C-alpha cells in the first residue's frame, strides 16, 4: 500500500469563499411566468415527461431569466406543471412538479432531496461493512425530479454538477440543504460544457460551494475497494459511478483470468478484476490523466494479496487502433471489457453509433480466448437495449461466432430511471463459441 497520510491532512483547511459566492447569485423572479402550450405537450407533461420544448409553447406572458419559475396551464386555465424556465435551451422548461400546484421553496427542495436520499439508503447502509460503498449518485437529474442537476457523493465530499444555468438562482437554497442532509464537509461545483459560455455569476468549475476548497483527489470505497477521484477535473464528476455493479460482476468472473479493460478510464473495472483474482489486467484509455489514476487506484489496493499478485499494465491510446493492433498481433484474453463513451447524443447519430458498437464487438471477439468472456456496455441513451443486443449478436454472427448470454444488466439503484430518455446504460456479458466451419482468420472485414 502506498503511504497515505490521513485524508484530513491532505485537504487544504483554508475556508472557501463559498458563502459569499452563494449570497451574490441572482435569485428567481418573485412572479412566475405563465405558459400556454400545445395539447400534445399538455398530455405529455401530464403523463410525467419532464421536458417542455420551445416548439410546444404557444404563449408566455413575459420574458424570463434562467431559473425563473414558470407555470404551464392548459386551455381551461388548469394547472399542468411548474418548472424551471431555461431560455438558453430548446428544452425551455424543466418540470419540477406536475398535476398539483406547489410552492417551490426550501420545504419543497428538502422533501425532494429526502426522497432521493431514501432511495440510496441501501448503499448508505453499507458504510462500515466489508463491502462498503461510500460513493454514489444522490441526485440523478430528471429521474429524481430535479432536471439537469446531478449530485454525486464521494464520502464526505459531494460534487454538484449543473447541466443548465437554470439552477444557478436556486443554489443558495439547495447547497446548504444538500450539505445538511448528507452531512458533507465540502460541495464541489462542476459545470456541463454547455454552461461554459453562459453567464456564471462568479461560479467556477471545481470551486467549493460549501466548506473548504478540495485541493486533492478524494478517496472513496466501491464494494470495499479503494479508489480516488479527481472531483474537480475528472470526467463527469470524477468517477463513472453507474458501472459500480457491473464492475463487481466482472470482478466475480475474473479469477485466474487475463483481462483487457478497454476504455478503462480511472480503472474501475481494472481494480475489481485485479481484486477478483485476475492474473493480469491491461487498461486502455486515450486519456493519460485517467490512466495515471488507474495505476494509482490499483496501487491503493495493493494490500490485497490478489491485487499485489496481479500484473497490471496500461496503454494510453485510441481504443479502436489499439484493438486492431492487438488483433494483428494475435493477442488473446480470457475476459475483455469494452465500456466506451456515448457514441451519439442525437437521434441522427444512431446508425453510426451502432456501427461503432458492432466494430468493437468484432474486434473484441477476435481477442477473446476460447472459453473466454466479453463484457460490452453502451451508455448511449438513443440506443435501446434490444437494438444494442441485436447489434452485438449480428456482429458476432458476421465474425463467425454464436454468443451464449451470461447476463444483461441495466441501471444500479442510485441511477433510477424516471422517464424513457433516462434509460441509457445497458451491458451484455457473453461467451462466444466459434461456429463450425467459420473463417479461421477472425480479423474484421469491414473497416470503421
Ligand atoms: N470503464 C470506465 C468508464 C469509461 S468512460 C470506468 O469503469 O470508469 C469512457 C472512457 O473512454 C473515458 O475514460 C475516455 O477517456 C475514453 N475514451 C473516449 N474515447 C476514446 C477512444 N477513442 N479511445 C480510447 N479511449 C477513449
mmCIF file with all atom_site columns, C-alpha atoms and ligand atoms in Angstrom, residues 222 227 235-236 238-244 247 261-270 284-288 290-291 315-322 337-343 375 379 448, ligand 1:
data_model
loop_
_atom_site.group_PDB
_atom_site.id
_atom_site.type_symbol
_atom_site.label_atom_id
_atom_site.label_alt_id
_atom_site.label_comp_id
_atom_site.label_asym_id
_atom_site.label_entity_id
_atom_site.label_seq_id
_atom_site.pdbx_PDB_ins_code
_atom_site.Cartn_x
_atom_site.Cartn_y
_atom_site.Cartn_z
_atom_site.occupancy
_atom_site.B_iso_or_equiv
_atom_site.pdbx_formal_charge
_atom_site.auth_seq_id
_atom_site.auth_comp_id
_atom_site.auth_asym_id
_atom_site.auth_atom_id
_atom_site.pdbx_PDB_model_num
ATOM   1  C CA  . UNK A 1 222 ? -16.635 0.908  -4.014  1.00 0.00 ? 222 UNK A CA  1
ATOM   2  C CA  . UNK A 1 227 ? -10.410 4.495  -5.199  1.00 0.00 ? 227 UNK A CA  1
ATOM   3  C CA  . UNK A 1 235 ? -14.558 13.162 -16.370 1.00 0.00 ? 235 UNK A CA  1
ATOM   4  C CA  . UNK A 1 236 ? -18.226 13.530 -15.315 1.00 0.00 ? 236 UNK A CA  1
ATOM   5  C CA  . UNK A 1 238 ? -14.594 12.112 -11.212 1.00 0.00 ? 238 UNK A CA  1
ATOM   6  C CA  . UNK A 1 239 ? -15.799 8.517  -11.376 1.00 0.00 ? 239 UNK A CA  1
ATOM   7  C CA  . UNK A 1 240 ? -18.315 6.650  -13.502 1.00 0.00 ? 240 UNK A CA  1
ATOM   8  C CA  . UNK A 1 241 ? -20.484 5.582  -10.587 1.00 0.00 ? 241 UNK A CA  1
ATOM   9  C CA  . UNK A 1 242 ? -23.074 3.949  -12.848 1.00 0.00 ? 242 UNK A CA  1
ATOM   10 C CA  . UNK A 1 243 ? -20.839 0.956  -13.594 1.00 0.00 ? 243 UNK A CA  1
ATOM   11 C CA  . UNK A 1 244 ? -20.318 0.004  -9.944  1.00 0.00 ? 244 UNK A CA  1
ATOM   12 C CA  . UNK A 1 247 ? -17.546 -3.887 -12.053 1.00 0.00 ? 247 UNK A CA  1
ATOM   13 C CA  . UNK A 1 261 ? -10.106 -3.354 -19.912 1.00 0.00 ? 261 UNK A CA  1
ATOM   14 C CA  . UNK A 1 262 ? -10.838 -1.123 -22.907 1.00 0.00 ? 262 UNK A CA  1
ATOM   15 C CA  . UNK A 1 263 ? -11.977 2.455  -22.224 1.00 0.00 ? 263 UNK A CA  1
ATOM   16 C CA  . UNK A 1 264 ? -10.737 1.844  -18.690 1.00 0.00 ? 264 UNK A CA  1
ATOM   17 C CA  . UNK A 1 265 ? -10.810 5.478  -17.586 1.00 0.00 ? 265 UNK A CA  1
ATOM   18 C CA  . UNK A 1 266 ? -9.507  5.540  -13.985 1.00 0.00 ? 266 UNK A CA  1
ATOM   19 C CA  . UNK A 1 267 ? -9.534  1.769  -13.692 1.00 0.00 ? 267 UNK A CA  1
ATOM   20 C CA  . UNK A 1 268 ? -12.903 0.863  -12.189 1.00 0.00 ? 268 UNK A CA  1
ATOM   21 C CA  . UNK A 1 269 ? -13.142 -2.499 -13.945 1.00 0.00 ? 269 UNK A CA  1
ATOM   22 C CA  . UNK A 1 270 ? -9.384  -2.957 -13.711 1.00 0.00 ? 270 UNK A CA  1
ATOM   23 C CA  . UNK A 1 284 ? -6.515  1.002  -22.295 1.00 0.00 ? 284 UNK A CA  1
ATOM   24 C CA  . UNK A 1 285 ? -7.719  4.612  -22.464 1.00 0.00 ? 285 UNK A CA  1
ATOM   25 C CA  . UNK A 1 286 ? -6.937  7.672  -24.556 1.00 0.00 ? 286 UNK A CA  1
ATOM   26 C CA  . UNK A 1 287 ? -6.691  9.953  -21.512 1.00 0.00 ? 287 UNK A CA  1
ATOM   27 C CA  . UNK A 1 288 ? -3.211  9.999  -19.927 1.00 0.00 ? 288 UNK A CA  1
ATOM   28 C CA  . UNK A 1 290 ? -7.218  8.762  -16.419 1.00 0.00 ? 290 UNK A CA  1
ATOM   29 C CA  . UNK A 1 291 ? -4.591  6.070  -16.974 1.00 0.00 ? 291 UNK A CA  1
ATOM   30 C CA  . UNK A 1 315 ? -1.803  1.659  -22.668 1.00 0.00 ? 315 UNK A CA  1
ATOM   31 C CA  . UNK A 1 316 ? -2.583  5.285  -23.459 1.00 0.00 ? 316 UNK A CA  1
ATOM   32 C CA  . UNK A 1 317 ? -4.098  5.150  -26.903 1.00 0.00 ? 317 UNK A CA  1
ATOM   33 C CA  . UNK A 1 318 ? -7.085  5.317  -29.186 1.00 0.00 ? 318 UNK A CA  1
ATOM   34 C CA  . UNK A 1 319 ? -9.100  2.188  -28.453 1.00 0.00 ? 319 UNK A CA  1
ATOM   35 C CA  . UNK A 1 320 ? -10.044 1.117  -31.960 1.00 0.00 ? 320 UNK A CA  1
ATOM   36 C CA  . UNK A 1 321 ? -6.445  1.415  -33.098 1.00 0.00 ? 321 UNK A CA  1
ATOM   37 C CA  . UNK A 1 322 ? -5.122  -0.381 -30.008 1.00 0.00 ? 322 UNK A CA  1
ATOM   38 C CA  . UNK A 1 337 ? -14.272 -5.423 -21.047 1.00 0.00 ? 337 UNK A CA  1
ATOM   39 C CA  . UNK A 1 338 ? -15.459 -2.769 -23.501 1.00 0.00 ? 338 UNK A CA  1
ATOM   40 C CA  . UNK A 1 339 ? -17.085 0.288  -21.922 1.00 0.00 ? 339 UNK A CA  1
ATOM   41 C CA  . UNK A 1 340 ? -16.958 3.126  -24.457 1.00 0.00 ? 340 UNK A CA  1
ATOM   42 C CA  . UNK A 1 341 ? -18.236 6.694  -24.090 1.00 0.00 ? 341 UNK A CA  1
ATOM   43 C CA  . UNK A 1 342 ? -21.608 7.578  -25.575 1.00 0.00 ? 342 UNK A CA  1
ATOM   44 C CA  . UNK A 1 343 ? -21.315 7.449  -29.342 1.00 0.00 ? 343 UNK A CA  1
ATOM   45 C CA  . UNK A 1 375 ? -18.427 -7.709 -21.376 1.00 0.00 ? 375 UNK A CA  1
ATOM   46 C CA  . UNK A 1 379 ? -24.280 4.376  -22.444 1.00 0.00 ? 379 UNK A CA  1
ATOM   47 C CA  . UNK A 1 448 ? -14.711 1.519  -39.422 1.00 0.00 ? 448 UNK A CA  1
HETATM 48 N N1  . LIG B 2 .   ? -14.859 1.982  -17.921 1.00 0.00 ? 1   LIG B N1  1
HETATM 49 C C1  . LIG B 2 .   ? -14.691 3.256  -17.254 1.00 0.00 ? 1   LIG B C1  1
HETATM 50 C C2  . LIG B 2 .   ? -15.578 4.335  -17.819 1.00 0.00 ? 1   LIG B C2  1
HETATM 51 C C3  . LIG B 2 .   ? -15.397 4.573  -19.281 1.00 0.00 ? 1   LIG B C3  1
HETATM 52 S S1  . LIG B 2 .   ? -15.918 6.139  -19.798 1.00 0.00 ? 1   LIG B S1  1
HETATM 53 C C4  . LIG B 2 .   ? -14.899 3.077  -15.771 1.00 0.00 ? 1   LIG B C4  1
HETATM 54 O O1  . LIG B 2 .   ? -15.229 1.987  -15.325 1.00 0.00 ? 1   LIG B O1  1
HETATM 55 O O2  . LIG B 2 .   ? -14.733 4.039  -15.039 1.00 0.00 ? 1   LIG B O2  1
HETATM 56 C C5  . LIG B 2 .   ? -15.221 6.218  -21.387 1.00 0.00 ? 1   LIG B C5  1
HETATM 57 C C6  . LIG B 2 .   ? -13.728 6.363  -21.427 1.00 0.00 ? 1   LIG B C6  1
HETATM 58 O O3  . LIG B 2 .   ? -13.335 6.282  -22.784 1.00 0.00 ? 1   LIG B O3  1
HETATM 59 C C7  . LIG B 2 .   ? -13.156 7.676  -20.936 1.00 0.00 ? 1   LIG B C7  1
HETATM 60 O O4  . LIG B 2 .   ? -12.213 7.403  -19.944 1.00 0.00 ? 1   LIG B O4  1
HETATM 61 C C8  . LIG B 2 .   ? -12.449 8.305  -22.138 1.00 0.00 ? 1   LIG B C8  1
HETATM 62 O O5  . LIG B 2 .   ? -11.208 8.909  -21.789 1.00 0.00 ? 1   LIG B O5  1
HETATM 63 C C9  . LIG B 2 .   ? -12.225 7.114  -23.005 1.00 0.00 ? 1   LIG B C9  1
HETATM 64 N N2  . LIG B 2 .   ? -12.204 7.337  -24.439 1.00 0.00 ? 1   LIG B N2  1
HETATM 65 C C10 . LIG B 2 .   ? -13.039 8.087  -25.195 1.00 0.00 ? 1   LIG B C10 1
HETATM 66 N N3  . LIG B 2 .   ? -12.760 7.928  -26.495 1.00 0.00 ? 1   LIG B N3  1
HETATM 67 C C11 . LIG B 2 .   ? -11.742 7.042  -26.569 1.00 0.00 ? 1   LIG B C11 1
HETATM 68 C C12 . LIG B 2 .   ? -11.027 6.453  -27.639 1.00 0.00 ? 1   LIG B C12 1
HETATM 69 N N4  . LIG B 2 .   ? -11.336 6.724  -28.905 1.00 0.00 ? 1   LIG B N4  1
HETATM 70 N N5  . LIG B 2 .   ? -10.045 5.580  -27.342 1.00 0.00 ? 1   LIG B N5  1
HETATM 71 C C13 . LIG B 2 .   ? -9.737  5.281  -26.070 1.00 0.00 ? 1   LIG B C13 1
HETATM 72 N N6  . LIG B 2 .   ? -10.386 5.792  -25.025 1.00 0.00 ? 1   LIG B N6  1
HETATM 73 C C14 . LIG B 2 .   ? -11.382 6.661  -25.264 1.00 0.00 ? 1   LIG B C14 1
#
